[in-house]
Amino acid sequence: MPTDMSLTSDDAEKFLLAAKRAEIQALERLVGSCELVTTVSDLVHQLQRERGISNIYLVSAGFRFSGQRQQQVRNCAASEAAFRRLLHHRYLQSTRSDSPQNMRLLNSIAYSLHGLDELANLRRHVDAFEVSALESTDAFCRLIAGLLSVVFEAADVADDPEVTRLLVALFNFMQAKEFSGQERAWGAIGFAGSRFDEKLHGRLAQLQDCQRRSLELFAEFAGETELARWRAVEDCQESRDLQRLRGVIAGLKDDEPIAAEISEVWYELATARIDAMHRLEDAMAARLLQVSRQRVAESQSELGHHYAQLQRMKSTGWTRPPALAVLFDPEVPGLYGSTPDTMVTPLPGQHLAHSLYDLIRSQVAHIHRVSEELEQTRRALTERKRVERAKGILMRRLRLTEEDAYRTMQTRAMEMNLKLADVAEKILQIGSGERSASDGVSDSASSTSEKQTVEAGKAGA
Amino acid sequence: MPTDMSLTSDDAEKFLLAAKRAEIQALERLVGSCELVTTVSDLVHQLQRERGISNIYLVSAGFRFSGQRQQQVRNCAASEAAFRRLLHHRYLQSTRSDSPQNMRLLNSIAYSLHGLDELANLRRHVDAFEVSALESTDAFCRLIAGLLSVVFEAADVADDPEVTRLLVALFNFMQAKEFSGQERAWGAIGFAGSRFDEKLHGRLAQLQDCQRRSLELFAEFAGETELARWRAVEDCQESRDLQRLRGVIAGLKDDEPIAAEISEVWYELATARIDAMHRLEDAMAARLLQVSRQRVAESQSELGHHYAQLQRMKSTGWTRPPALAVLFDPEVPGLYGSTPDTMVTPLPGQHLAHSLYDLIRSQVAHIHRVSEELEQTRRALTERKRVERAKGILMRRLRLTEEDAYRTMQTRAMEMNLKLADVAEKILQIGSGERSASDGVSDSASSTSEKQTVEAGKAGA
């Protein structure tokens, strides 16, 4: 009977090792994403500072913060240069160009770079007082939203469960910080115009609500260390003072005279909180790098262990116990119904792999554990994306504001006793039905703007 | 004001193009997976034939199908050699070793190769009549289940929506065909022993049920062409005859004398149906290759279009309309609540990209469409995995057979008015809670056997 033994050889072994090497490569790419996220976190922080300073510069007609602004523009330029250097080194150098990257991550980078390229133009407008504080803030917000979407994509394409959890926690924390920055900006605009009308009160309340929601997601995915540090930030004197000041502002009537000191206290307290958040952000970014590098090291050591085991099996001195093969393993279901009475029982714990089959089985178990954990974490991301997309559809179709669209979905969820993600799912189903009924051109245009709403929505509300 | 213009340059453009190239690379890898699936489909078919022939050879104590068996072993060897050649060419050659592959796909290949390495051993046992027909069938089923898991992983890691749909349709169709093969095997065993007891009747009914479930999933994901071809198979004379014969067999009492012709008619009709399924399988595999190659071509042409557009924008003769930049785009939400009254309206259809920003936006829209479609398709896969895992837990914890575990979940779903996947979700939540309570060693062992149940469960029921 012809069996081509020269072909069988050690293929299974080669693929076992190739699978492990594929894991190592994926984890190395992930380390790259984490390094990128770290520089993005710094750049976002610098841009948030420049936004706040530019605001005061514009509102004071250039009398205040002129020097600080020049210094902060230099800080931003340094941070931007570091970001671009990393991008060149990591993604554009010819030696690395063969290693495939993720399209979505790269495109979100293109989007952010395009925004950064416009920054010089924005600054010229600020120099010449050609933009209002509101317009300038708006532009900075768009730029920051693009950068936050890089972090979101990095989290969404990560394939290690713990790193994904940390990235999701960091992304939501960065969002909360951005909402804090926007709250500070609206407060500053209110003080500058001495106007706290109903609309402004509503916006401040909603931005505080957005922070709460983002921080809830952060808390869901963060580790104990980060949570403890965050509680310490929340419990400090500045946070309690800020909370009290929020109450005072919420009580202000429109056109009510406001003591000048309150404006400065507001800016200082909000800034202190944002800076405290940035320190925690830095700590999270450092842990992210540490954990992702550790994953690579672990995976490399597992590969070394595989090699050692295979070596040992081949060495003549090694007394090999009879190897169980997959085709005759009673634990592996074969013909349907062939073993209805002999039930599957767990193997006793084996500390040594006795055969190639054991190595393959342990790798199957490893992949199974990782995939299952990853799926649990990703579900939260998927549900979030669904909610954002459904919100975009409601905004477009019913001409609602972002907050109203969100409230509509929340109300529906409560009425129907469903999860928010399930309501979103229903909206998306209706939405996609309507969309495919429209013609190709307007279809593509509408989904462009929808995506933008979603993209920016990640950071914008 | 310092802005480092030398750094800004054309980074955004480079990343726009890098993103498109990343898509092309991913699609090229996908073509590789589709080629692999095509050879797996052929190998599985040859192994199914060898399983059936070996069965009759063993049951007849070597008096029947001896020549056919030798021929079929040669067919299998040729198909296996083609499979291994493709694997070497695609995954183990040094020039390709830099292009990262997916760990899960590679590991499922290692698992299958390990099974194939045992095939010579199995054949020697058959030669020497050292295994029963049931044991031989069992071993072939395990081998085929491993190969089917390669197709499942290929579907699960694919990142194009249409190719994923085709892979999911093909996987479920291959499963249905495998259940048909197992039904044929149990029928043959029943006829050989002239026994159709209650247990055997139950198994046959359950295998028919499994075929129906797999074919429903096939129908959900297949294209119109495949569905039409499948309906033609179902409507042909052989299928109707097989259906009638199933009814006759279901009416057989235990130890009732059976006309010898029925046994042969059973084998012929079941084989005719399986062969018809294989022809459709071939057609699906061909379409899979065609569609995946077309995707690469489309993506390459889009890259060419990007280049042409960018060239045109740079050429001096090109009168460029004022370019809208992301930072000043009123359609992109900026500061929360800053534009509550000017609602987002779809852009009129643009046939020409007028600026880099337009190109980036259209690529964002493209990614958005692809991701959303992919997510819809993958949800079906995820729910399926969840059901399989939950079934594995019930089998282990409650010591149920596969079918009983499935029925238990179905009953629960009906009682609680939930989807099957939601019931599975609840079981998994309880399961993971219990598991983390147990110690590390037994934990790892139990999840090994759980994964095996799941892996094989994909093909085994």
Short mmCIF file of C-alpha atoms in Angstrom, two decimals, chain B residues 123-364:
data_model
loop_
_atom_site.label_atom_id
_atom_site.label_comp_id
_atom_site.label_asym_id
_atom_site.label_seq_id
_atom_site.Cartn_x
_atom_site.Cartn_y
_atom_site.Cartn_z
CA ARG B 123 -4.50 1.66 7.07
CA ARG B 124 -2.14 -1.01 8.41
CA HIS B 125 -4.74 -1.83 11.08
CA VAL B 126 -7.40 -2.11 8.37
CA ASP B 127 -5.09 -4.30 6.23
CA ALA B 128 -4.65 -6.67 9.17
CA PHE B 129 -8.33 -6.55 10.22
CA GLU B 130 -7.13 -5.29 13.60
CA VAL B 131 -9.87 -2.67 13.79
CA SER B 132 -13.62 -3.03 13.52
CA ALA B 133 -15.57 -1.14 10.87
CA LEU B 134 -16.88 1.08 13.66
CA GLU B 135 -13.39 1.87 14.99
CA SER B 136 -12.08 2.58 11.50
CA THR B 137 -15.04 4.86 10.76
CA ASP B 138 -14.48 6.60 14.08
CA ALA B 139 -10.82 7.28 13.24
CA PHE B 140 -11.65 8.62 9.76
CA CYS B 141 -14.30 10.87 11.32
CA ARG B 142 -11.70 12.39 13.69
CA LEU B 143 -9.35 13.04 10.81
CA ILE B 144 -12.09 14.68 8.74
CA ALA B 145 -13.25 16.75 11.72
CA GLY B 146 -9.72 18.15 12.00
CA LEU B 147 -9.68 19.07 8.31
CA LEU B 148 -13.10 20.70 8.58
CA SER B 149 -11.78 22.82 11.45
CA VAL B 150 -9.18 24.21 9.00
CA VAL B 151 -12.08 25.44 6.84
CA PHE B 152 -13.81 26.85 9.91
CA GLU B 153 -10.69 28.76 10.98
CA ALA B 154 -10.18 30.06 7.43
CA ALA B 155 -13.74 31.43 7.55
CA ASP B 156 -13.26 32.83 11.03
CA VAL B 157 -10.08 34.77 10.22
CA ALA B 158 -11.16 36.03 6.78
CA ASP B 159 -11.58 39.79 6.58
CA ASP B 160 -13.67 40.31 3.49
CA PRO B 161 -17.44 40.12 3.98
CA GLU B 162 -18.37 38.35 0.73
CA VAL B 163 -15.51 35.85 0.95
CA THR B 164 -16.42 35.20 4.60
CA ARG B 165 -20.03 34.54 3.63
CA LEU B 166 -18.92 32.08 0.94
CA LEU B 167 -16.52 30.36 3.35
CA VAL B 168 -19.23 30.05 6.00
CA ALA B 169 -21.63 28.65 3.38
CA LEU B 170 -18.98 26.19 2.16
CA PHE B 171 -18.03 25.13 5.68
CA ASN B 172 -21.63 24.37 6.59
CA PHE B 173 -22.18 22.57 3.32
CA MET B 174 -19.08 20.43 3.95
CA GLN B 175 -20.43 19.66 7.40
CA ALA B 176 -23.79 18.62 5.98
CA LYS B 177 -21.96 16.37 3.53
CA GLU B 178 -19.95 14.84 6.38
CA PHE B 179 -23.17 14.15 8.30
CA SER B 180 -24.52 12.49 5.15
CA GLY B 181 -21.40 10.33 5.07
CA GLN B 182 -21.88 9.40 8.73
CA GLU B 183 -25.53 8.59 8.10
CA ARG B 184 -24.46 6.33 5.21
CA ALA B 185 -21.92 4.66 7.53
CA TRP B 186 -24.46 3.97 10.30
CA GLY B 187 -26.90 2.65 7.72
CA ALA B 188 -24.22 0.32 6.35
CA ILE B 189 -23.38 -0.86 9.89
CA GLY B 190 -27.08 -1.51 10.52
CA PHE B 191 -27.45 -3.53 7.33
CA ALA B 192 -24.22 -5.47 7.98
CA GLY B 193 -25.44 -6.58 11.41
CA SER B 194 -29.09 -6.81 10.28
CA ARG B 195 -29.92 -4.75 13.35
CA PHE B 196 -31.85 -1.52 13.45
CA ASP B 197 -32.52 -1.04 17.15
CA GLU B 198 -33.93 2.04 18.80
CA LYS B 199 -30.50 3.57 19.38
CA LEU B 200 -29.53 3.26 15.73
CA HIS B 201 -32.86 4.71 14.60
CA GLY B 202 -32.24 7.61 16.97
CA ARG B 203 -28.75 8.22 15.57
CA LEU B 204 -29.97 8.17 11.97
CA ALA B 205 -32.74 10.62 12.79
CA GLN B 206 -30.30 12.88 14.62
CA LEU B 207 -27.80 12.82 11.77
CA GLN B 208 -30.58 13.82 9.38
CA ASP B 209 -31.42 16.61 11.80
CA CYS B 210 -27.77 17.73 11.88
CA GLN B 211 -27.75 17.84 8.08
CA ARG B 212 -30.85 20.02 8.09
CA ARG B 213 -29.30 22.46 10.58
CA SER B 214 -26.06 22.73 8.61
CA LEU B 215 -27.95 23.18 5.36
CA GLU B 216 -30.03 25.95 6.91
CA LEU B 217 -26.82 27.82 7.75
CA PHE B 218 -25.49 27.10 4.27
CA ALA B 219 -28.69 28.54 2.79
CA GLU B 220 -28.39 31.63 4.99
CA PHE B 221 -24.94 32.50 3.65
CA ALA B 222 -24.85 31.01 0.15
CA GLY B 223 -25.44 33.01 -3.03
CA GLU B 224 -28.43 32.56 -5.32
CA THR B 225 -26.47 30.38 -7.79
CA GLU B 226 -25.46 27.89 -5.09
CA LEU B 227 -28.97 27.82 -3.65
CA ALA B 228 -30.48 27.10 -7.05
CA ARG B 229 -27.99 24.30 -7.65
CA TRP B 230 -28.70 22.87 -4.23
CA ARG B 231 -32.45 22.90 -4.85
CA ALA B 232 -31.81 21.00 -8.08
CA VAL B 233 -29.88 18.35 -6.11
CA GLU B 234 -32.70 18.07 -3.58
CA ASP B 235 -35.31 17.76 -6.34
CA CYS B 236 -33.58 15.04 -8.37
CA GLN B 237 -34.86 11.47 -8.48
CA GLU B 238 -32.03 10.05 -6.33
CA SER B 239 -32.72 12.48 -3.49
CA ARG B 240 -36.42 11.65 -3.54
CA ASP B 241 -35.61 7.93 -3.61
CA LEU B 242 -33.20 8.36 -0.70
CA GLN B 243 -35.87 10.22 1.23
CA ARG B 244 -38.30 7.35 0.66
CA LEU B 245 -35.68 4.77 1.67
CA ARG B 246 -35.01 6.71 4.89
CA GLY B 247 -38.70 6.27 5.65
CA VAL B 248 -38.50 2.52 4.97
CA ILE B 249 -35.46 2.15 7.25
CA ALA B 250 -37.11 4.19 9.99
CA GLY B 251 -39.95 1.64 9.93
CA LEU B 252 -37.65 -1.39 10.31
CA LYS B 253 -38.01 -3.32 13.55
CA ASP B 254 -34.99 -4.74 15.36
CA ASP B 255 -33.98 -8.17 13.98
CA GLU B 256 -36.51 -7.87 11.18
CA PRO B 257 -35.14 -9.70 8.10
CA ILE B 258 -33.85 -7.22 5.53
CA ALA B 259 -33.68 -7.83 1.80
CA ALA B 260 -30.03 -7.71 0.68
CA GLU B 261 -30.92 -5.35 -2.17
CA ILE B 262 -32.00 -2.62 0.25
CA SER B 263 -28.48 -2.49 1.66
CA GLU B 264 -26.99 -1.94 -1.79
CA VAL B 265 -29.65 0.55 -2.83
CA TRP B 266 -29.00 2.45 0.41
CA TYR B 267 -25.30 2.66 -0.27
CA GLU B 268 -25.81 3.69 -3.90
CA LEU B 269 -28.40 6.37 -3.21
CA ALA B 270 -26.48 7.84 -0.28
CA THR B 271 -23.31 7.85 -2.39
CA ALA B 272 -25.08 9.48 -5.34
CA ARG B 273 -26.26 12.26 -3.05
CA ILE B 274 -22.81 12.73 -1.52
CA ASP B 275 -21.24 12.85 -4.98
CA ALA B 276 -23.79 15.44 -6.09
CA MET B 277 -22.92 17.44 -2.99
CA HIS B 278 -19.25 17.20 -3.89
CA ARG B 279 -19.87 18.61 -7.36
CA LEU B 280 -21.64 21.58 -5.81
CA GLU B 281 -18.79 21.88 -3.30
CA ASP B 282 -16.35 22.07 -6.21
CA ALA B 283 -18.41 24.81 -7.84
CA MET B 284 -18.48 26.76 -4.56
CA ALA B 285 -14.72 26.37 -4.13
CA ALA B 286 -14.19 27.65 -7.69
CA ARG B 287 -16.39 30.68 -7.01
CA LEU B 288 -14.57 31.30 -3.75
CA LEU B 289 -11.26 31.47 -5.61
CA GLN B 290 -12.74 33.68 -8.30
CA VAL B 291 -14.32 36.12 -5.83
CA SER B 292 -11.24 36.35 -3.60
CA ARG B 293 -8.97 36.99 -6.61
CA GLN B 294 -11.42 39.57 -7.89
CA ARG B 295 -11.25 41.34 -4.51
CA VAL B 296 -7.48 41.62 -4.84
CA ALA B 297 -7.84 42.99 -8.37
CA GLU B 298 -10.45 45.53 -7.25
CA SER B 299 -8.35 46.68 -4.35
CA GLN B 300 -5.30 47.01 -6.61
CA SER B 301 -7.29 49.07 -9.06
CA GLU B 302 -8.46 51.32 -6.20
CA LEU B 303 -4.83 51.81 -5.23
CA GLY B 304 -4.08 52.75 -8.84
CA HIS B 305 -6.97 55.21 -8.71
CA HIS B 306 -5.54 56.74 -5.52
CA TYR B 307 -2.16 57.20 -7.23
CA ALA B 308 -3.76 58.79 -10.30
CA GLN B 309 -5.81 61.18 -8.15
CA LEU B 310 -2.82 62.22 -6.08
CA GLN B 311 -0.79 62.73 -9.26
CA ARG B 312 -3.54 64.89 -10.69
CA MET B 313 -3.77 67.01 -7.54
CA LYS B 314 -0.05 67.69 -7.70
CA SER B 315 0.11 68.48 -11.41
CA THR B 316 0.30 72.21 -12.01
CA GLY B 317 -2.26 72.16 -14.79
CA TRP B 318 -4.93 70.94 -12.40
CA THR B 319 -7.14 73.76 -11.16
CA ARG B 320 -7.82 72.71 -7.65
CA PRO B 321 -11.07 73.82 -6.04
CA PRO B 322 -10.57 75.16 -2.52
CA ALA B 323 -9.83 72.09 -0.45
CA LEU B 324 -11.95 71.52 2.61
CA ALA B 325 -9.87 70.44 5.57
CA VAL B 326 -10.98 68.21 8.39
CA LEU B 327 -10.37 70.83 11.10
CA PHE B 328 -12.84 73.22 9.50
CA ASP B 329 -15.36 70.72 8.16
CA PRO B 330 -18.76 71.60 9.68
CA GLU B 331 -19.87 68.02 9.03
CA VAL B 332 -17.32 66.65 11.46
CA PRO B 333 -18.51 67.12 15.03
CA GLY B 334 -16.02 69.14 17.06
CA LEU B 335 -16.69 70.65 20.46
CA TYR B 336 -19.67 68.94 22.05
CA GLY B 337 -22.80 71.01 21.56
CA SER B 338 -21.07 73.68 19.44
CA THR B 339 -23.32 73.08 16.41
CA PRO B 340 -26.64 71.94 17.84
CA ASP B 341 -28.68 73.69 15.15
CA THR B 342 -26.72 73.10 11.95
CA MET B 343 -27.43 69.44 11.42
CA VAL B 344 -25.28 67.03 9.48
CA THR B 345 -26.58 66.63 5.93
CA PRO B 346 -25.26 64.17 3.36
CA LEU B 347 -22.89 65.59 0.78
CA PRO B 348 -24.12 65.50 -2.80
CA GLY B 349 -22.56 62.54 -4.64
CA GLN B 350 -19.02 63.34 -5.69
CA HIS B 351 -17.53 61.39 -8.55
CA LEU B 352 -14.10 62.93 -8.37
CA ALA B 353 -11.95 63.29 -5.33
CA HIS B 354 -10.96 66.95 -5.23
CA SER B 355 -8.55 66.80 -2.34
CA LEU B 356 -6.56 64.43 -0.20
CA TYR B 357 -9.26 64.90 2.41
CA ASP B 358 -11.87 63.55 -0.03
CA LEU B 359 -9.70 60.50 -0.70
CA ILE B 360 -9.25 59.88 3.02
CA ARG B 361 -12.96 60.33 3.61
CA SER B 362 -13.90 57.91 0.86
CA GLN B 363 -11.48 55.35 2.30
CA VAL B 364 -12.99 55.87 5.76
#
